[in-house]
Amino acid sequence: MGYRRLLLDTAPELHAARSLYTRLGFVPIPHYRDGLLPDALCYALDLPARHVGAGATER
């Protein structure tokens, strides 16, 4: 249970932001929703599965 994927969009001219997203492991994807500006760049980051076993405490 929980989030499995992060999605974001940014403007092409925000070079520092795009570089940060790439360093963090985000990968370019097609537009993921309606209403984005035509030149928006979209990125996704798949999150690791989180397993809470018996006896584990969840915070």
Coordinates of N, CA and C in Angstrom, one line a residue:
M1 N 0.8 -1.2 0.0 CA 0.0 0.0 0.0 C 0.9 1.2 0.0
G2 N 0.4 2.3 -0.6 CA 1.2 3.5 -0.7 C 1.5 3.9 -2.1
Y3 N 2.3 4.9 -2.3 CA 2.7 5.4 -3.6 C 3.7 4.5 -4.3
R4 N 3.5 4.3 -5.6 CA 4.3 3.4 -6.4 C 5.1 4.2 -7.4
R5 N 4.6 5.4 -7.8 CA 5.3 6.1 -8.8 C 5.1 7.6 -8.6
L6 N 6.1 8.4 -8.8 CA 6.0 9.9 -8.8 C 6.0 10.4 -10.2
L7 N 5.1 11.3 -10.5 CA 5.0 11.9 -11.8 C 5.2 13.4 -11.6
L8 N 5.9 14.1 -12.6 CA 6.0 15.5 -12.5 C 6.1 16.1 -13.9
D9 N 5.9 17.4 -14.0 CA 6.1 18.1 -15.3 C 6.8 19.4 -15.0
T10 N 7.5 19.8 -16.0 CA 8.3 21.0 -15.9 C 8.5 21.7 -17.2
A11 N 9.0 22.9 -17.2 CA 9.2 23.7 -18.4 C 10.6 23.4 -19.0
P12 N 10.7 23.3 -20.3 CA 11.9 23.0 -20.9 C 13.1 23.9 -20.5
E13 N 12.8 25.2 -20.2 CA 13.9 26.1 -19.9 C 14.4 26.0 -18.5
L14 N 13.8 25.2 -17.7 CA 14.3 25.0 -16.3 C 15.4 23.9 -16.3
H15 N 16.5 24.2 -16.8 CA 17.6 23.3 -17.0 C 18.1 22.7 -15.7
A16 N 18.2 23.5 -14.6 CA 18.7 23.0 -13.3 C 17.7 22.0 -12.7
A17 N 16.4 22.3 -12.9 CA 15.4 21.3 -12.3 C 15.5 20.0 -13.1
R18 N 15.6 20.1 -14.4 CA 15.6 18.9 -15.2 C 16.9 18.1 -14.9
S19 N 18.0 18.7 -14.7 CA 19.2 18.0 -14.3 C 19.0 17.3 -12.9
L20 N 18.4 18.0 -12.0 CA 18.1 17.4 -10.7 C 17.2 16.2 -10.8
Y21 N 16.2 16.3 -11.6 CA 15.3 15.1 -11.7 C 16.0 13.9 -12.3
T22 N 16.8 14.2 -13.3 CA 17.6 13.1 -13.9 C 18.6 12.5 -12.9
R23 N 19.3 13.3 -12.1 CA 20.2 12.7 -11.1 C 19.4 11.9 -10.0
L24 N 18.2 12.3 -9.8 CA 17.4 11.6 -8.8 C 16.8 10.3 -9.3
G25 N 16.9 10.0 -10.6 CA 16.4 8.8 -11.2 C 15.2 8.9 -12.0
F26 N 14.6 10.1 -12.1 CA 13.4 10.3 -13.0 C 13.8 10.1 -14.4
V27 N 12.8 9.6 -15.2 CA 13.0 9.3 -16.6 C 11.9 10.0 -17.4
P28 N 12.2 10.5 -18.6 CA 11.2 11.2 -19.4 C 10.1 10.2 -19.8
I29 N 8.9 10.8 -19.8 CA 7.7 10.0 -20.2 C 6.8 10.9 -21.1
P30 N 5.9 10.3 -21.8 CA 4.9 11.1 -22.6 C 4.0 11.9 -21.6
H31 N 3.3 12.9 -22.1 CA 2.4 13.6 -21.3 C 1.5 12.6 -20.6
Y32 N 1.3 12.8 -19.3 CA 0.5 11.9 -18.5 C -0.9 12.4 -18.1
R33 N -1.2 13.6 -18.5 CA -2.5 14.1 -18.1 C -2.9 15.2 -19.1
D34 N -4.2 15.5 -19.2 CA -4.7 16.6 -20.0 C -4.4 17.9 -19.3
G35 N -4.3 19.0 -20.1 CA -4.2 20.3 -19.5 C -2.7 20.8 -19.4
L36 N -1.8 20.0 -19.8 CA -0.4 20.4 -19.7 C -0.1 21.4 -20.9
L37 N 0.8 22.3 -20.7 CA 1.3 23.1 -21.8 C 1.9 22.2 -22.9
P38 N 1.8 22.5 -24.1 CA 2.3 21.6 -25.2 C 3.8 21.3 -25.1
D39 N 4.6 22.3 -24.6 CA 6.0 22.0 -24.5 C 6.5 21.5 -23.2
A40 N 5.5 21.2 -22.3 CA 5.9 20.6 -21.0 C 6.6 19.3 -21.1
L41 N 7.6 19.1 -20.2 CA 8.4 17.9 -20.2 C 7.9 17.1 -19.0
C42 N 7.6 15.8 -19.2 CA 7.1 15.0 -18.1 C 8.1 13.9 -17.7
Y43 N 8.2 13.6 -16.4 CA 9.1 12.7 -15.9 C 8.4 11.8 -14.9
A44 N 9.0 10.5 -14.7 CA 8.4 9.6 -13.7 C 9.5 9.0 -12.9
L45 N 9.3 8.6 -11.7 CA 10.2 7.8 -10.9 C 9.4 6.7 -10.2
D46 N 9.8 5.5 -10.6 CA 9.1 4.3 -9.9 C 9.8 4.1 -8.6
L47 N 8.9 4.0 -7.6 CA 9.4 3.8 -6.2 C 9.5 2.3 -5.8
P48 N 10.5 2.0 -5.0 CA 10.6 0.6 -4.6 C 9.4 0.2 -3.8
A49 N 9.1 -1.1 -3.9 CA 7.9 -1.7 -3.1 C 8.3 -1.6 -1.6
R50 N 7.3 -1.3 -0.8 CA 7.6 -1.3 0.6 C 6.8 -2.4 1.2
H51 N 7.6 -3.3 1.9 CA 7.0 -4.4 2.6 C 7.1 -4.3 4.1
V52 N 6.0 -4.4 4.8 CA 6.0 -4.4 6.2 C 5.8 -5.8 6.7
G53 N 6.8 -6.5 7.3 CA 6.6 -7.8 7.7 C 6.1 -7.9 9.1
A54 N 5.9 -9.2 9.6 CA 5.4 -9.4 10.9 C 6.4 -8.9 11.9
G55 N 5.9 -8.2 12.9 CA 6.7 -7.6 13.9 C 7.4 -6.3 13.6
A56 N 7.2 -5.9 12.4 CA 7.8 -4.6 12.0 C 6.9 -3.5 12.4
T57 N 7.5 -2.4 12.7 CA 6.6 -1.2 13.1 C 6.6 -0.2 11.9
E58 N 5.5 0.3 11.6 CA 5.3 1.3 10.5 C 5.2 2.7 11.1
R59 N 6.0 3.6 10.5 CA 5.9 5.0 11.0 C 5.2 5.9 10.0

